[in-house]
Short mmCIF file of N, CA and C in Angstrom, two decimals:
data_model
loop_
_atom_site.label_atom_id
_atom_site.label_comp_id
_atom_site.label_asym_id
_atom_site.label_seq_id
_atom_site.Cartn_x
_atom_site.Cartn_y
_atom_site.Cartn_z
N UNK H 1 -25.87 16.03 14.67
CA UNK H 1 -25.49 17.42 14.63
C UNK H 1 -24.72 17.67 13.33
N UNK H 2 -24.90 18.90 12.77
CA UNK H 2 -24.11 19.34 11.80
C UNK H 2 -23.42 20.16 11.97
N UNK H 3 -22.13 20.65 11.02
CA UNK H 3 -21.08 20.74 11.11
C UNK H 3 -21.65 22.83 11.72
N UNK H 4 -22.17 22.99 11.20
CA UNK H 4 -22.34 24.52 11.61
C UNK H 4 -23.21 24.72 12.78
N UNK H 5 -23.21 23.93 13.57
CA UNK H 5 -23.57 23.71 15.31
C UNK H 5 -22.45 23.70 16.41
N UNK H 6 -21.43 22.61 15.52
CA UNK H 6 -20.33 22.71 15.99
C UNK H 6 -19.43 23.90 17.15
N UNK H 7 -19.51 24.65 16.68
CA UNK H 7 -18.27 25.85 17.52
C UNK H 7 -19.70 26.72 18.28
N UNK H 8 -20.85 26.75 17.91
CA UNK H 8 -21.68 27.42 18.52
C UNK H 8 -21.87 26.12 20.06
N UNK H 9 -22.43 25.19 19.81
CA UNK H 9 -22.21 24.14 21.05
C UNK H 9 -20.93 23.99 21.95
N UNK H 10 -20.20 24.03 21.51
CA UNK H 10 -18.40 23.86 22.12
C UNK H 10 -18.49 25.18 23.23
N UNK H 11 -18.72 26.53 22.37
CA UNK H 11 -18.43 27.87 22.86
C UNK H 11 -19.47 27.66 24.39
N UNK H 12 -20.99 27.57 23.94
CA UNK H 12 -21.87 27.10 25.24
C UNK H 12 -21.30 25.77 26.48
N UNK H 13 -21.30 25.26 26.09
CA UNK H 13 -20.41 23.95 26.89
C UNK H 13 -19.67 25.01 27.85
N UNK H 14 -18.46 25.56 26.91
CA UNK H 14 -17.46 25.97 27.67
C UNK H 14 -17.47 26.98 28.84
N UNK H 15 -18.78 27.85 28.37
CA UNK H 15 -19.34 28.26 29.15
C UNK H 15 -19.75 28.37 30.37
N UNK H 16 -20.36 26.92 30.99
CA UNK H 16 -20.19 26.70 31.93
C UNK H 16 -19.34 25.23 32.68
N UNK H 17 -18.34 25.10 31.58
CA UNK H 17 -17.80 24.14 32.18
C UNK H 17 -16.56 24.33 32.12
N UNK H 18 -15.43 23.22 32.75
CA UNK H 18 -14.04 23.74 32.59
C UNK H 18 -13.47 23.08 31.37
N UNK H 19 -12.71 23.89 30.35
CA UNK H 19 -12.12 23.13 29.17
C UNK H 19 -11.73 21.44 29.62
N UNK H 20 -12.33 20.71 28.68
CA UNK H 20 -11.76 18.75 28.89
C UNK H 20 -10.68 18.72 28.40
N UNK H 21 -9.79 17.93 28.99
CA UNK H 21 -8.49 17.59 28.50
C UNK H 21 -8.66 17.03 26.99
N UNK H 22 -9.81 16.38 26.54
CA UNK H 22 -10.03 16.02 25.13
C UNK H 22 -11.92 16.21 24.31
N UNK H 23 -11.93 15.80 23.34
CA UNK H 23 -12.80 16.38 22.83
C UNK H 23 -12.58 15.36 21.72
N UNK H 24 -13.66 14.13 21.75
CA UNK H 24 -14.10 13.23 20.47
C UNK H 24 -15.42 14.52 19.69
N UNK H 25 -14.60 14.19 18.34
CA UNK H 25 -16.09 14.90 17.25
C UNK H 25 -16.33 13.59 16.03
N UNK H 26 -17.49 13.62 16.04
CA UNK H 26 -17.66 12.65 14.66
C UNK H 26 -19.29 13.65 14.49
N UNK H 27 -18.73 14.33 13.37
CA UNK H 27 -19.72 14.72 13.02
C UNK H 27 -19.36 14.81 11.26
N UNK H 28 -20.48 15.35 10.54
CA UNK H 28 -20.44 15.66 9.09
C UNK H 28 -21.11 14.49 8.15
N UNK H 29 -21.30 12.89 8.66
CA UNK H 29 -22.01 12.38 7.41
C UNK H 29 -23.56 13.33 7.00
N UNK H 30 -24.31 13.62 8.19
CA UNK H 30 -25.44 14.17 7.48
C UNK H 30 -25.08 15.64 6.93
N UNK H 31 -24.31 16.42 6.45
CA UNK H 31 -23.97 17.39 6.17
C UNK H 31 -23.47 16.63 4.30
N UNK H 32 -23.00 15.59 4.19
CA UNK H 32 -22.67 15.60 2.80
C UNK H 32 -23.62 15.44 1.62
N UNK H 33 -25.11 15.34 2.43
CA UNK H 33 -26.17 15.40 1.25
C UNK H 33 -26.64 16.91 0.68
N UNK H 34 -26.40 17.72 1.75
CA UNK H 34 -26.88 19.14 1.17
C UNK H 34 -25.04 20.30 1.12
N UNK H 35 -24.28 19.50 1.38
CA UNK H 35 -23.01 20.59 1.20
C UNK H 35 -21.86 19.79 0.11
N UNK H 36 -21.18 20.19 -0.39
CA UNK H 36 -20.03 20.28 -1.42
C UNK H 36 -19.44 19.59 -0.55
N UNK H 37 -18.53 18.22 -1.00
CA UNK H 37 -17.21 17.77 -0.52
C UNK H 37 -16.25 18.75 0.45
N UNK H 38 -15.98 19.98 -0.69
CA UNK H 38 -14.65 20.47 -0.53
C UNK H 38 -15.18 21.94 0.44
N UNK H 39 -16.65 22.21 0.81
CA UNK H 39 -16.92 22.93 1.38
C UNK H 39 -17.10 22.55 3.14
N UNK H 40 -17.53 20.79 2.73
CA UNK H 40 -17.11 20.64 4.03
C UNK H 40 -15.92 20.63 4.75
N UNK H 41 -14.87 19.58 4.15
CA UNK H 41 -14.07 19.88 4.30
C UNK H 41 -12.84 21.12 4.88
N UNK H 42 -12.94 22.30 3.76
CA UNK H 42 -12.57 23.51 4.65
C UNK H 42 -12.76 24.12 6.08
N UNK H 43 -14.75 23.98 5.86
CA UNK H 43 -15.17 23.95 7.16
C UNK H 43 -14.66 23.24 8.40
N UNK H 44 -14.56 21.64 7.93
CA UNK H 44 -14.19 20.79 9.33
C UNK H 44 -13.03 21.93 9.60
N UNK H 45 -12.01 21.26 8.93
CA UNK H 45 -10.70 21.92 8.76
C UNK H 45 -10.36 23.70 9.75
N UNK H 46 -11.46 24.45 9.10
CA UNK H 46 -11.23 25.98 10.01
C UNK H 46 -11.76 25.42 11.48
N UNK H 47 -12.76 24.74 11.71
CA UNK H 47 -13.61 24.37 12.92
C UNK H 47 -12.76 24.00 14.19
N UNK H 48 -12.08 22.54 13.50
CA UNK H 48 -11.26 22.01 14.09
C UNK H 48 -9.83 23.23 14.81
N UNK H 49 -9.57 23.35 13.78
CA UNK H 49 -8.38 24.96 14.05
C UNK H 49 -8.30 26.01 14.84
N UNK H 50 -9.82 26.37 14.74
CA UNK H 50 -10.63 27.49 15.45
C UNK H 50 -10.44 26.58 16.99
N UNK H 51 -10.93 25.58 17.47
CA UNK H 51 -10.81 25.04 18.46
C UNK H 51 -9.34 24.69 19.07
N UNK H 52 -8.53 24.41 18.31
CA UNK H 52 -7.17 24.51 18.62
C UNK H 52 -6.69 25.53 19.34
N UNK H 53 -6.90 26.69 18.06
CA UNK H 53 -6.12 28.08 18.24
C UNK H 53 -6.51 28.38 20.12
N UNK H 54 -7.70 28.75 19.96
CA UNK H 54 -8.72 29.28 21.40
C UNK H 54 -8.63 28.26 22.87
N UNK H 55 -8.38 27.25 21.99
CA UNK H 55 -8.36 25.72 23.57
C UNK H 55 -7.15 24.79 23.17
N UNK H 56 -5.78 25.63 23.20
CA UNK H 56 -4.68 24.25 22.35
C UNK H 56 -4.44 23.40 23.58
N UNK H 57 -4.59 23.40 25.30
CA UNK H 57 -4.68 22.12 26.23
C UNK H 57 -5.76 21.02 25.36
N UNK H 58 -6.91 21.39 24.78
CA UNK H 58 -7.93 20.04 24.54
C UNK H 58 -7.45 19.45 23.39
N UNK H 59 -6.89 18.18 23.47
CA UNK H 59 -6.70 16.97 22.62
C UNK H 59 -7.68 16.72 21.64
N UNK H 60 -7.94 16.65 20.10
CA UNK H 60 -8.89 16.94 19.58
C UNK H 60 -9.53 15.44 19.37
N UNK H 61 -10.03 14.49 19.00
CA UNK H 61 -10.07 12.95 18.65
C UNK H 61 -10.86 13.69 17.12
N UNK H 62 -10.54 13.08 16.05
CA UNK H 62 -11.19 13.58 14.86
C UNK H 62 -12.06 11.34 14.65
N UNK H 63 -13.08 11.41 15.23
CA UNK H 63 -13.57 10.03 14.71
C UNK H 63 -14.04 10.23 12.95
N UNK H 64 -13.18 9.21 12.42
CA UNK H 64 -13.63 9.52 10.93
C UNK H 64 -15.36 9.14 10.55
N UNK H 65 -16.14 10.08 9.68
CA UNK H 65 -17.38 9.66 9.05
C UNK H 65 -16.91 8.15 8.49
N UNK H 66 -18.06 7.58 8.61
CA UNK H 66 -18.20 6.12 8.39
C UNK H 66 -19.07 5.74 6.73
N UNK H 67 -18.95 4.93 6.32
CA UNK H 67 -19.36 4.53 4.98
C UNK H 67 -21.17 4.40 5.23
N UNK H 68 -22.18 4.45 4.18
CA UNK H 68 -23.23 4.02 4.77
C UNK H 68 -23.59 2.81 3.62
N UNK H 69 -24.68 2.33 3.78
CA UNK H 69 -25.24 1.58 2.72
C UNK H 69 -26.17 2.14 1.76
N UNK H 70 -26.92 3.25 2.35
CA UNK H 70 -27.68 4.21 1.80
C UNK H 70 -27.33 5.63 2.32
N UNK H 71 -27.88 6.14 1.32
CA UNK H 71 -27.34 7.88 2.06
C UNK H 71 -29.19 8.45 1.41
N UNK H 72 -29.57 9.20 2.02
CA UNK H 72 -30.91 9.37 2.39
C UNK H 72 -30.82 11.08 1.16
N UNK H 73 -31.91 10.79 0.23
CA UNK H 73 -31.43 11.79 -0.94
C UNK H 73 -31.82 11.24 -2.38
N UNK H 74 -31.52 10.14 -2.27
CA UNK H 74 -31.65 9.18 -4.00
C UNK H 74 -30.25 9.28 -4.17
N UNK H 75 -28.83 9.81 -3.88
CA UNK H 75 -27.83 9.66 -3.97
C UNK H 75 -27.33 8.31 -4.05
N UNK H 76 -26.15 8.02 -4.78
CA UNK H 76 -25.67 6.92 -4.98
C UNK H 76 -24.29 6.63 -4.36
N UNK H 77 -24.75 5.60 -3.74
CA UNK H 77 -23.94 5.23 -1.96
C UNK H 77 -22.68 5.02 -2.75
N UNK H 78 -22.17 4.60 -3.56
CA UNK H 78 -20.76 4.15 -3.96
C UNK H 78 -20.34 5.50 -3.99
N UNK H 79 -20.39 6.55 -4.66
CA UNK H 79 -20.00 7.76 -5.04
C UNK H 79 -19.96 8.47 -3.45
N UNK H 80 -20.90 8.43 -2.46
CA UNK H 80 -20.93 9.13 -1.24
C UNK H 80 -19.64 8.76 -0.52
N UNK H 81 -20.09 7.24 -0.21
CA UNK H 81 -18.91 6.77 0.57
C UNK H 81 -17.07 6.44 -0.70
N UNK H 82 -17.15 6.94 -1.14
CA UNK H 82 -16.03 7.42 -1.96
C UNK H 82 -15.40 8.74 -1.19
N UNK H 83 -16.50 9.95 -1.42
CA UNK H 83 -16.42 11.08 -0.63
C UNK H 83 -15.90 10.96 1.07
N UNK H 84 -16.32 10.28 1.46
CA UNK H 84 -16.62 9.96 2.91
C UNK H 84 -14.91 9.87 3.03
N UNK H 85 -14.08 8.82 2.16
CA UNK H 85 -12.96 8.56 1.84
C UNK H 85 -11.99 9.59 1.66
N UNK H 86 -12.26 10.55 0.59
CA UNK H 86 -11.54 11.59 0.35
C UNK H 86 -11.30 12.59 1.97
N UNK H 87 -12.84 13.05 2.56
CA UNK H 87 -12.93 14.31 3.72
C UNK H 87 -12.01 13.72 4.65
N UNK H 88 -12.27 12.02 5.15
CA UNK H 88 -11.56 11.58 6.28
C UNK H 88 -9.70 11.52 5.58
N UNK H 89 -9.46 11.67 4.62
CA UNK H 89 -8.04 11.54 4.79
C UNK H 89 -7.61 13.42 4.52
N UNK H 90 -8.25 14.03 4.42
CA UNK H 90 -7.86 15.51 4.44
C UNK H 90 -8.18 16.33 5.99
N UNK H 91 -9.38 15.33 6.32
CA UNK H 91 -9.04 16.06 8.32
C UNK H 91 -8.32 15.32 8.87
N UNK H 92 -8.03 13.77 8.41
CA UNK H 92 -7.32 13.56 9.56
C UNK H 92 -5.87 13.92 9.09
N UNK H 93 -5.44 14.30 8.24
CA UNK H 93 -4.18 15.41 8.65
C UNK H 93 -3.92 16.50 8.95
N UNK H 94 -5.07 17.12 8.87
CA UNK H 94 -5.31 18.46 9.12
C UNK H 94 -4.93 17.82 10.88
N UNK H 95 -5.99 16.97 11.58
CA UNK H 95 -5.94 16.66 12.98
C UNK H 95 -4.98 16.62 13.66
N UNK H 96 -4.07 15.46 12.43
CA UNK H 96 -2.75 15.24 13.01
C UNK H 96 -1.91 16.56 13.51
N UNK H 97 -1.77 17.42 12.34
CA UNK H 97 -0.84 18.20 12.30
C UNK H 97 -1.21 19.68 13.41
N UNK H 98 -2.10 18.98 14.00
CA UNK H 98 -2.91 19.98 15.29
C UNK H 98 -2.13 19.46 16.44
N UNK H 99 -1.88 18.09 16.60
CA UNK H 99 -1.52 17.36 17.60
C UNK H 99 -2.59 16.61 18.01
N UNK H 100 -3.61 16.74 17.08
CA UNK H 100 -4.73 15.77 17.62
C UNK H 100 -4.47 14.27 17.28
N UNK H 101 -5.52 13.50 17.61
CA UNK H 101 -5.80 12.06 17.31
C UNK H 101 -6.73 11.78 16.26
N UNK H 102 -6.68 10.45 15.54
CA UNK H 102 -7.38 10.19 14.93
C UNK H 102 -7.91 8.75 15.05
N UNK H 103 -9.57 8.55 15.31
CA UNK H 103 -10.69 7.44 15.36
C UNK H 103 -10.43 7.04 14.39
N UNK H 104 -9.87 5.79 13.75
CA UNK H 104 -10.82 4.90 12.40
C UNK H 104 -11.55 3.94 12.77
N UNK H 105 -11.85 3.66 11.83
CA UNK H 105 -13.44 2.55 11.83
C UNK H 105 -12.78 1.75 11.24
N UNK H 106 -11.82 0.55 10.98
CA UNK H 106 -11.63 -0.15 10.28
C UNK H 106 -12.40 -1.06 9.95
N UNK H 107 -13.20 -1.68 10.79
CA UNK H 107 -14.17 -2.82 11.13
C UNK H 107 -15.77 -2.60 10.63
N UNK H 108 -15.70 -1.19 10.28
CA UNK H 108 -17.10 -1.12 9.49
C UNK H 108 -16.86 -0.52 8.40
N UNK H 109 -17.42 -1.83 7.63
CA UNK H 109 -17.24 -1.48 6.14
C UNK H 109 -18.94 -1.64 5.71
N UNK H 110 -19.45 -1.29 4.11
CA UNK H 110 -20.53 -1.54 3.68
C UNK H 110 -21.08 -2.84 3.26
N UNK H 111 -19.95 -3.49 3.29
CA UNK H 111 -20.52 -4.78 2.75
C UNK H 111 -21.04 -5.60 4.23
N UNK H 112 -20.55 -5.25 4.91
CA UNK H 112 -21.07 -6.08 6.43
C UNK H 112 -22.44 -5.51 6.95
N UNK H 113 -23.47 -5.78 6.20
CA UNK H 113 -24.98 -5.45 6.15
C UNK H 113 -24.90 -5.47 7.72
N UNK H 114 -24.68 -6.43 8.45
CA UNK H 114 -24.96 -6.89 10.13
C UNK H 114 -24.65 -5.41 10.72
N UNK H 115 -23.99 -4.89 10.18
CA UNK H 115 -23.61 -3.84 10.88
C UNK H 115 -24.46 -1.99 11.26
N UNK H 116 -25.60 -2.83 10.46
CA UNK H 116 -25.95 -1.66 9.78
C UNK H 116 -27.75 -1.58 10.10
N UNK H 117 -28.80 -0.64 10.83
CA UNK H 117 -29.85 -0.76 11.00
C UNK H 117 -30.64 -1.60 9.59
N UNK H 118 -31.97 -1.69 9.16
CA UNK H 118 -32.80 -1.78 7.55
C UNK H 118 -32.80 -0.85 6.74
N UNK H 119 -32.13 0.71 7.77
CA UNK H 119 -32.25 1.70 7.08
C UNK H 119 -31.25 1.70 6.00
N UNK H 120 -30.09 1.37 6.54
CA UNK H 120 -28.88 1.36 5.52
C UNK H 120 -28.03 2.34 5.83
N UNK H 121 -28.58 3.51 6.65
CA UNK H 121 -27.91 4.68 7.15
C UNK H 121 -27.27 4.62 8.98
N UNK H 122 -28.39 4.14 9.61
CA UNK H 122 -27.92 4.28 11.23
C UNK H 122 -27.60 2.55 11.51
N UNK H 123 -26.13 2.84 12.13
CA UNK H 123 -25.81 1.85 12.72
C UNK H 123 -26.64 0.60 13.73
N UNK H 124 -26.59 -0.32 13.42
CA UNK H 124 -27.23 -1.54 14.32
C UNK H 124 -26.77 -1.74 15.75
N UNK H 125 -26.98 -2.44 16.74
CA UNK H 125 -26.71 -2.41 18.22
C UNK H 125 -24.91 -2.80 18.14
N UNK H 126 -24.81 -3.76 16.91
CA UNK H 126 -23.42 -4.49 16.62
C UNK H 126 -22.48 -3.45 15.74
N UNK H 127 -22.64 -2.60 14.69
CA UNK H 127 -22.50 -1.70 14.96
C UNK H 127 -21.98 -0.15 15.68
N UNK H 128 -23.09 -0.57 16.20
CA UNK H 128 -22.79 1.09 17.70
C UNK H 128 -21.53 0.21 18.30
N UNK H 129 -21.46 -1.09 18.40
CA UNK H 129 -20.41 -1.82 19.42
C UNK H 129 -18.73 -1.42 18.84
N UNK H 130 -19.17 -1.51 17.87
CA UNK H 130 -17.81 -1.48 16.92
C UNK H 130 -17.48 -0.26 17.11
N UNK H 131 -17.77 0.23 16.89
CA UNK H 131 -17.72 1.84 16.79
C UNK H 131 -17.34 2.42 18.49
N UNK H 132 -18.17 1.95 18.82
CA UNK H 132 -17.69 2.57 20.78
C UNK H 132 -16.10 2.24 21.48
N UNK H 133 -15.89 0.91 20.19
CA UNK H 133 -14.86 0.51 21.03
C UNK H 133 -13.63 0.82 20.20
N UNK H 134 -13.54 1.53 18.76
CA UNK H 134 -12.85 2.10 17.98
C UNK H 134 -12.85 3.41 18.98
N UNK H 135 -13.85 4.08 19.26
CA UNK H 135 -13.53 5.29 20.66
C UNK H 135 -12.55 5.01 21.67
N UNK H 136 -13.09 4.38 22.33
CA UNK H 136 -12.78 3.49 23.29
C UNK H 136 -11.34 3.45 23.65
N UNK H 137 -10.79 2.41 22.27
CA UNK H 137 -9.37 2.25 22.19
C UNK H 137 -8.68 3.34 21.83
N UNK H 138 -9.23 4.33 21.17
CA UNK H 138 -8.16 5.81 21.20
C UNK H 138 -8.13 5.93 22.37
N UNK H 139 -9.22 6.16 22.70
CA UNK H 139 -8.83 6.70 24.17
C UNK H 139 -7.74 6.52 25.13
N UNK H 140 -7.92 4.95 25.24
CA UNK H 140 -6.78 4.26 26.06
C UNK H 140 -5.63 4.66 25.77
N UNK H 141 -5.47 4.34 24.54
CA UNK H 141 -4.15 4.77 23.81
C UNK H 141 -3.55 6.11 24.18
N UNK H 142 -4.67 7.21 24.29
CA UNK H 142 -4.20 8.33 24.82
C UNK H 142 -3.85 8.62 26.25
N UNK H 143 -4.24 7.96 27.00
CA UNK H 143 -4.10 7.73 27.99
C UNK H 143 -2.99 6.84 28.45
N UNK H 144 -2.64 6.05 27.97
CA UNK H 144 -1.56 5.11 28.04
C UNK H 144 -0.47 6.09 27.57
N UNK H 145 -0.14 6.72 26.92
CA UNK H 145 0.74 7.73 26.25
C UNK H 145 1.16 8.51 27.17
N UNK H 146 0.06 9.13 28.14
CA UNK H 146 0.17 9.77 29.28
C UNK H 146 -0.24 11.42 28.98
N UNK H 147 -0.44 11.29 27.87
CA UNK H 147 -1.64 12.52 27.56
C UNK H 147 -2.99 13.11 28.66
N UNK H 148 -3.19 11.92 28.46
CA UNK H 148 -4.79 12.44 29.71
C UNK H 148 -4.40 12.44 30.94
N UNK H 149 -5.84 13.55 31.73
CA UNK H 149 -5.19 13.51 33.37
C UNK H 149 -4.87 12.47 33.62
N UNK H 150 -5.42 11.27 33.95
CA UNK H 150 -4.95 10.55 34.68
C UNK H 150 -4.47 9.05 33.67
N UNK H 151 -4.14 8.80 34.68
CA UNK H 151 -3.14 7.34 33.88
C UNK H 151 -4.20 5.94 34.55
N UNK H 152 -4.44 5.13 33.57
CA UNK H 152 -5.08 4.08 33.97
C UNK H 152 -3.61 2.66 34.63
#
């Protein structure tokens, strides 16, 4: 999904469901081949806000975009995932300063090919693992805090 689906999907959801105490987004790597850094950015940034302002009970999780090995374009992956670098440290303070949370990926980097489909772009089964459990553990964490309904 891209970033201008975002608040149109949320608004439907909400629609017929009852606001969630939280709300993981990882969206925007496929958005940095056809949009400006700093256009996404703003965007996340109002998106995220916009969802605040209208739903401030839902806990936001901002999972940061992840590095790729290829970025699909002829683009040159060092320069992308540079970018990737810059957006994730300007939402996740934007997040913070919402009261949201913030996902990192520490554990997937580009040089760990294993991690990574032949494509160079979609994550491998090992991978998706890493990544679920970088979810995962926010979660808990939020929950352990005593944020979420219920307490494990």
């Amino acid at each position: 999904m891209r970033w201008d689906a975002l608040l149109p999907r949320l608004r439907h959801e909400l629609v017929f469901r009852h606001p969630p105490d939280a709300v993981v987004l990882h969206l925007g790597e496929n958005d940095l081949v056809v949009r400006k850094s700093i256009i996404l950015i703003k965007t996340a940034i109002a998106d995220l806000e916009s969802v605040h302002a209208t739903h401030p009970s839902i806990t936001i999780f901002w999972s940061e975009l992840l590095p790729r090995l290829h970025w699909r374009g002829n683009i040159k992956s060092t320069r992308l995932n540079y970018t990737v670098e810059k957006i994730n440290r300007a939402v996740r303070s934007a997040t913070t300063r919402m009261g949201g949370r913030v996902v990192k990926h520490p554990n997937i980097k580009v040089y760990m090919q294993e991690l990574f489909r032949p494509d160079g772009v979609h994550l491998s089964d090992l991978g998706n693992e890493c990544w679920l459990s970088d979810i995962r553990h926010g979660l808990i964490d939020w929950l352990e805090d005593g944020k979420g309904a219920f307490q494990m």
